[in-house]
Coordinates of C-alpha atoms in Angstrom, one line a residue:
M1 CA 2.5 -5.5 13.9
Q2 CA 4.3 -4.6 17.1
T3 CA 2.2 -3.2 19.8
V4 CA 3.2 0.1 21.5
Q5 CA 4.5 -0.4 24.9
E6 CA 2.9 2.5 26.9
V7 CA 3.8 3.6 30.4
V8 CA 1.3 6.2 31.8
F9 CA 2.6 8.7 34.2
N10 CA 1.5 12.0 35.7
S11 CA 3.5 15.1 35.9
S12 CA 3.2 15.2 39.6
D13 CA 5.0 11.8 39.7
V14 CA 7.8 13.0 37.6
V15 CA 8.7 16.3 39.5
R16 CA 7.9 14.9 43.0
S17 CA 11.1 14.7 45.2
T18 CA 11.5 11.3 46.9
E19 CA 12.6 11.3 50.5
T20 CA 14.2 8.0 51.3
D21 CA 16.5 6.7 53.8
S22 CA 20.1 6.8 52.8
T23 CA 21.0 3.4 51.3
V24 CA 24.3 2.0 52.4
I25 CA 26.5 0.1 50.1
G26 CA 28.0 -2.7 52.1
Q27 CA 27.9 -2.8 56.0
E28 CA 30.6 -1.8 58.2
D29 CA 32.0 -4.7 60.0
E30 CA 34.6 -4.4 62.8
T31 CA 36.4 -7.5 61.6
D32 CA 37.1 -6.5 57.9
S33 CA 36.8 -2.7 58.4
V34 CA 34.6 -2.3 55.2
I35 CA 34.1 1.5 54.7
S36 CA 30.4 2.4 54.3
R37 CA 29.4 4.7 51.4
Q38 CA 26.1 6.4 50.6
W39 CA 24.5 6.6 47.1
D40 CA 25.0 10.4 46.9
E41 CA 28.7 9.8 47.2
L42 CA 28.8 7.8 43.8
P43 CA 30.6 10.0 41.2
I44 CA 28.3 11.8 39.0
E45 CA 30.3 10.6 36.0
L46 CA 29.2 7.1 36.9
V47 CA 25.8 8.1 37.6
E48 CA 25.4 9.5 34.1
L49 CA 26.6 6.1 32.7
L50 CA 23.1 4.9 33.6
F51 CA 21.0 7.3 31.4
P52 CA 21.5 5.3 28.0
R53 CA 20.3 2.2 29.7
L54 CA 17.1 3.5 31.4
S55 CA 13.7 4.1 30.4
L56 CA 12.2 7.4 29.9
V57 CA 10.5 7.4 33.3
D58 CA 13.6 6.2 35.1
C59 CA 15.6 9.0 33.4
L60 CA 13.0 11.5 34.8
R61 CA 13.1 10.1 38.4
L62 CA 16.9 9.5 38.6
P63 CA 17.7 13.0 39.7
S64 CA 15.3 12.8 42.6
V65 CA 17.0 9.7 44.2
C66 CA 19.3 12.0 46.3
K67 CA 20.5 15.5 46.5
G68 CA 23.8 14.5 44.9
W69 CA 22.1 13.0 41.9
S70 CA 20.1 16.1 41.2
K71 CA 23.1 17.6 39.3
T72 CA 22.4 14.8 36.6
S73 CA 19.6 17.1 35.3
S74 CA 22.3 19.0 33.1
F75 CA 22.9 15.6 31.4
F76 CA 19.9 16.3 29.1
W77 CA 21.6 19.7 28.0
K78 CA 24.6 18.0 27.1
G79 CA 23.1 16.2 24.2
R80 CA 23.7 12.9 25.4
V81 CA 20.0 11.8 25.6
C82 CA 18.0 11.7 22.4
P83 CA 15.3 14.2 22.0
W84 CA 11.7 12.8 22.3
L85 CA 9.0 13.3 19.8
M86 CA 6.0 14.9 21.5
H87 CA 2.8 14.2 19.6
L88 CA -0.9 14.2 19.6
P89 CA -2.9 11.4 17.7
N90 CA -5.4 14.1 16.5
L91 CA -6.1 17.8 16.9
K92 CA -8.7 17.2 19.7
Y93 CA -6.7 14.8 21.8
R94 CA -6.6 15.5 25.5
S95 CA -3.2 14.1 26.3
C96 CA 0.2 13.7 24.6
K97 CA 2.6 11.0 23.9
F98 CA 6.4 10.8 24.0
F99 CA 8.4 8.8 21.8
D100 CA 12.1 8.0 22.2
P101 CA 13.5 6.9 18.9
C102 CA 16.8 5.8 20.2
K103 CA 15.2 3.4 22.7
E104 CA 12.1 2.7 20.5
Y105 CA 9.9 3.4 23.3
T106 CA 6.5 5.2 23.8
Q107 CA 5.0 6.8 26.8
K108 CA 1.7 8.5 27.4
S109 CA 1.2 11.4 29.7
N110 CA -2.1 11.8 31.4
A111 CA -4.3 14.7 30.5
V112 CA -1.7 17.5 30.9
L113 CA -3.4 19.5 28.1
G114 CA -6.5 19.8 29.9
A115 CA -9.7 20.7 28.0
H116 CA -8.1 22.5 25.2
D117 CA -9.5 22.1 21.7
H118 CA -7.8 21.9 18.1
L119 CA -4.3 21.9 19.5
S120 CA -1.1 22.3 17.4
L121 CA 2.4 22.0 18.5
H122 CA 4.8 24.6 17.0
F123 CA 8.2 24.9 18.8
S124 CA 10.1 23.5 21.7
K125 CA 13.0 24.8 23.8
D126 CA 14.4 23.9 27.3
G127 CA 11.5 21.5 27.9
W128 CA 8.7 24.1 27.0
V129 CA 6.4 23.7 24.0
V130 CA 4.5 26.5 22.1
I131 CA 1.0 25.4 21.4
T132 CA -1.9 27.1 19.6
E133 CA -5.5 26.4 20.4
G134 CA -7.8 27.1 17.5
K135 CA -7.0 30.2 15.5
K136 CA -6.2 32.7 18.1
S137 CA -5.0 31.3 21.5
V138 CA -1.3 30.7 22.2
F139 CA 0.3 29.3 25.3
L140 CA 3.5 27.6 26.5
L141 CA 3.4 24.4 28.4
N142 CA 6.1 22.3 30.3
P143 CA 4.4 18.9 30.0
F144 CA 6.5 17.4 32.9
T145 CA 5.7 20.1 35.4
S146 CA 2.3 21.1 34.0
Q147 CA 3.3 24.9 34.1
V148 CA 1.3 26.9 31.7
I149 CA 2.1 30.5 30.5
N150 CA -0.7 32.1 28.5
L151 CA 0.3 34.4 25.7
P152 CA -1.8 37.3 24.3
L153 CA -4.4 36.5 21.7
L154 CA -3.4 36.7 18.1
P155 CA -4.6 39.9 16.2
S156 CA -7.2 37.9 14.1
K157 CA -8.4 34.5 13.3
D158 CA -6.6 34.6 9.9
Y159 CA -3.3 35.7 11.5
F160 CA -0.5 33.1 12.1
F161 CA 3.1 33.0 12.7
D162 CA 5.3 31.4 10.0
G163 CA 7.9 30.9 12.7
I164 CA 8.1 31.3 16.4
S165 CA 10.8 31.1 19.1
F166 CA 11.9 32.4 22.4
T167 CA 15.2 33.6 24.0
S168 CA 15.6 31.7 27.2
V169 CA 13.7 29.6 29.8
P170 CA 10.2 31.2 30.4
T171 CA 10.9 31.8 34.0
S172 CA 14.1 33.7 33.4
P173 CA 14.1 37.5 33.5
D174 CA 15.4 38.0 30.0
F175 CA 12.6 35.7 28.5
V176 CA 10.9 37.1 25.3
V177 CA 8.7 35.4 22.6
Y178 CA 9.3 36.3 19.0
G179 CA 6.8 35.5 16.3
F180 CA 7.6 35.9 12.6
F181 CA 4.9 36.7 9.9
F182 CA 5.8 37.0 6.2
Q183 CA 3.7 38.4 3.4
I184 CA 3.0 35.9 0.6
C185 CA 4.8 38.0 -1.9
G186 CA 7.9 38.0 0.1
E187 CA 8.4 41.8 0.3
F188 CA 7.2 42.3 3.9
V189 CA 7.9 40.8 7.2
E190 CA 6.3 41.5 10.5
I191 CA 8.0 40.5 13.8
S192 CA 6.0 40.4 17.0
S193 CA 7.3 40.1 20.5
W194 CA 5.9 39.6 24.0
R195 CA 7.4 39.9 27.5
P196 CA 5.7 38.6 30.7
G197 CA 3.4 41.2 32.1
E198 CA 2.4 42.7 28.8
E199 CA -1.1 42.5 27.7
E200 CA -0.6 42.4 23.9
W201 CA 2.0 41.9 21.3
S202 CA 4.5 44.5 20.1
V203 CA 5.0 44.6 16.5
L204 CA 7.8 45.6 14.2
Q205 CA 7.2 45.9 10.4
F206 CA 10.1 45.8 7.7
W207 CA 9.7 46.3 4.0
Q208 CA 12.5 44.4 2.1
S209 CA 13.9 45.0 -1.4
I210 CA 14.9 41.4 -1.7
P211 CA 12.0 39.0 -1.5
F212 CA 12.2 36.4 1.2
F213 CA 10.0 33.3 1.0
P214 CA 10.3 31.5 4.4
S215 CA 10.5 27.8 5.1
S216 CA 7.9 26.3 7.5
N217 CA 10.8 25.8 10.2
N218 CA 11.2 28.0 13.1
P219 CA 14.1 30.6 13.4
V220 CA 17.2 29.6 15.2
L221 CA 18.8 31.9 17.8
L222 CA 22.6 32.3 17.5
R223 CA 24.6 34.8 19.3
G224 CA 21.8 37.2 20.0
E225 CA 20.3 37.2 16.5
F226 CA 17.4 35.1 14.9
Y227 CA 18.2 33.3 11.6
C228 CA 15.4 32.4 9.3
L229 CA 15.8 29.9 6.4
G230 CA 14.2 30.7 3.1
R231 CA 12.9 28.1 0.6
K232 CA 15.8 28.8 -1.7
G233 CA 18.5 28.4 1.1
E234 CA 18.9 32.1 1.8
L235 CA 19.0 33.4 5.3
G236 CA 17.3 36.3 7.0
V237 CA 18.5 37.8 10.2
F238 CA 16.6 39.6 12.8
N239 CA 18.6 41.5 15.5
P240 CA 16.1 42.1 18.5
E241 CA 18.6 44.5 20.2
L242 CA 19.0 46.8 17.3
E243 CA 15.5 45.9 15.9
T244 CA 16.8 45.3 12.3
W245 CA 15.9 42.7 9.7
N246 CA 18.3 41.9 6.8
V247 CA 18.4 39.1 4.1
L248 CA 22.1 38.0 3.7
C249 CA 23.1 39.1 0.1
K250 CA 26.4 37.6 0.0
L251 CA 25.0 34.0 0.6
E252 CA 24.5 32.2 -2.5
P253 CA 21.2 30.3 -2.2
I254 CA 20.8 26.6 -2.8
H255 CA 18.0 26.8 -5.3
L256 CA 17.9 29.1 -8.0
T257 CA 14.1 29.5 -8.1
V258 CA 11.6 29.4 -5.2
P259 CA 10.3 25.7 -4.7
H260 CA 6.6 25.5 -4.3
Y261 CA 5.4 25.7 -0.6
G262 CA 5.0 22.1 0.6
N263 CA 7.0 20.5 -2.0
E264 CA 10.1 20.5 0.2
C265 CA 10.8 20.5 3.8
C266 CA 13.5 23.0 4.8
H267 CA 15.1 22.8 8.2
L268 CA 17.6 24.9 10.0
L269 CA 19.7 23.7 12.9
E270 CA 22.3 24.9 15.2
L271 CA 25.0 22.9 17.0
D272 CA 28.2 24.2 18.6
G273 CA 27.8 27.7 16.9
D274 CA 27.4 26.3 13.5
L275 CA 24.3 26.6 11.3
I276 CA 23.2 23.6 9.4
S277 CA 20.3 23.3 6.7
V278 CA 18.5 20.1 5.7
F279 CA 16.3 19.8 2.7
R280 CA 14.0 16.8 2.2
T281 CA 10.7 15.8 0.8
D282 CA 8.0 13.4 2.0
D283 CA 9.0 11.0 -0.8
I284 CA 10.9 8.2 0.8
R285 CA 12.6 7.5 -2.5
T286 CA 14.4 10.8 -2.7
S287 CA 17.6 11.7 -0.8
I288 CA 18.0 14.1 2.0
R289 CA 20.6 17.0 1.5
A290 CA 22.4 18.7 4.4
F291 CA 24.7 21.8 4.3
K292 CA 26.8 23.4 6.7
L293 CA 27.3 27.3 6.6
D294 CA 30.9 28.4 6.2
Q295 CA 30.6 31.8 8.0
L296 CA 33.9 33.1 6.6
E297 CA 33.1 32.5 2.9
M298 CA 29.4 32.7 3.3
V299 CA 28.5 29.7 1.4
W300 CA 26.7 26.5 2.1
K301 CA 28.9 23.5 1.9
K302 CA 27.2 20.0 1.4
L303 CA 27.8 17.6 4.1
E304 CA 28.3 14.1 2.8
H305 CA 28.1 12.6 6.3
L306 CA 27.3 13.9 9.8
G307 CA 30.2 12.6 11.6
G308 CA 29.2 12.1 15.4
M309 CA 26.0 14.3 14.8
T310 CA 22.4 13.3 14.8
F311 CA 19.5 15.5 13.6
F312 CA 15.9 15.3 14.6
V313 CA 13.7 17.2 12.2
D314 CA 9.9 17.9 11.8
R315 CA 8.2 20.6 9.9
R316 CA 8.5 23.3 12.4
N317 CA 11.2 22.3 14.9
S318 CA 14.7 20.8 14.5
I319 CA 17.3 19.8 16.9
A320 CA 21.0 18.8 16.4
I321 CA 23.1 16.9 18.9
T322 CA 26.2 15.1 19.4
S323 CA 25.2 11.5 19.3
P324 CA 24.6 9.8 22.5
E325 CA 25.9 6.6 21.2
K326 CA 28.0 5.7 18.3
N327 CA 25.3 3.6 16.8
Y328 CA 23.0 6.7 16.5
A329 CA 25.4 8.8 14.7
N330 CA 25.0 10.1 11.1
R331 CA 21.3 9.7 11.2
I332 CA 18.5 12.2 10.5
Y333 CA 15.3 11.2 12.4
V334 CA 11.9 12.2 10.9
P335 CA 8.5 12.2 12.7
W336 CA 7.3 9.2 11.0
F337 CA 6.6 5.5 12.3
E338 CA 6.7 2.4 10.4
D339 CA 3.6 0.5 9.9
G340 CA 1.5 3.3 11.5
M341 CA 1.0 5.0 14.9
N342 CA 0.8 1.8 16.9
S343 CA 4.3 1.0 16.0
N344 CA 7.6 1.6 18.3
K345 CA 9.7 1.8 15.2
G346 CA 10.8 5.3 14.3
I347 CA 12.2 6.2 11.0
F348 CA 15.5 7.6 10.3
Y349 CA 17.6 8.5 7.2
C350 CA 21.2 7.1 7.2
M351 CA 23.9 9.4 5.6
E352 CA 26.1 6.5 5.1
D353 CA 24.0 4.6 2.5
N354 CA 21.5 7.4 1.7
K355 CA 18.4 5.4 2.6
Y356 CA 15.6 5.4 5.0
H357 CA 15.7 2.8 7.7
P358 CA 13.9 0.4 8.6
S359 CA 12.7 -0.6 5.3
M360 CA 9.1 0.7 5.0
H361 CA 5.8 -1.0 3.8
R362 CA 3.5 1.8 5.3
V363 CA 4.6 5.1 6.9
D364 CA 2.5 7.2 9.2
G365 CA 3.1 10.2 11.3
P366 CA 1.2 12.2 13.9
V367 CA -1.2 14.9 13.0
T368 CA 0.9 17.4 15.1
C369 CA 4.2 16.8 16.7
V370 CA 7.5 18.5 17.8
W371 CA 10.9 17.3 18.8
M372 CA 11.8 18.5 22.4
V373 CA 14.4 17.8 25.1
P374 CA 12.8 17.5 28.4
N375 CA 13.2 19.8 31.2
L376 CA 12.3 18.5 34.7
L377 CA 12.8 21.8 36.5
S378 CA 9.9 23.8 37.6
S379 CA 11.7 27.1 37.8

């Protein structure tokens, strides 16, 4: 069994700026007239070539080397670095771990979650994670800067969101959190919203003539509207500006009947303005199916391969990126580990041979987890 290589780091170590003397490449000599250059004069394009070869910690620290290199923080948003799987070994765990599936590397963060109890990870965006504690408490956390934003309590202990998302970075003026609750019969949807400074959730309720049974995956924000994937492959759309909810009647679903909840994982992803759906089960012997929405014909078209794309899916959150390297293209990463949680071998499904890799004798996954792209900025 391969032992996990863990590097413990504190959030203060990650975000702390490093003041160092300028390092000079070469020394000016009167005889050969060698021109002195400083590190911050190195072209950003060359600096970014370092990222695929660095560990997670070094990726975090690289922008702090000098002012010029701080621009490389945008490198993460270009999709050229793999998302990390943030996970907790159990619901009472006090610190989280980060796993980079491309580098097969695990790191542990020291006690960034404090004394919270019964934690569950639900959604991530821009480096922030939506977490619930117990049955009523909800908060947002940036695990790299230790910033926390507490949200209003949920209305009751039996209330939960089938999906949750937010519009932008929590520190921006247009930041809004949206939670989606669907009645079990599929005829009623309740959408809650919260803005900074508000003391409770604002609620909109919609009755719908077409029953909609949501997947467990979170909504996707595209061009100002939230798209929710149903278990049959249908799409529901919420427009927050107009405060409207509609199920797209023209879209033919993938399934004729509603699969039983839990039998199949349904994921909705967005990349470069396209919506992509992924359907899979927890049975490693079954194939994963992926579809791309043709927005003109309003039909799901099956993808035989992903081309230069790589997907990262878990039960609640899904991320699609342009592959950082050719070797990682055409893969769908799932939140599993080969030979248990003490392994550095992540599991992916290859769309070329329609198989999971590596070959698995025993598969295990964290109790609660979410794919995320780190945000090192504190504002």
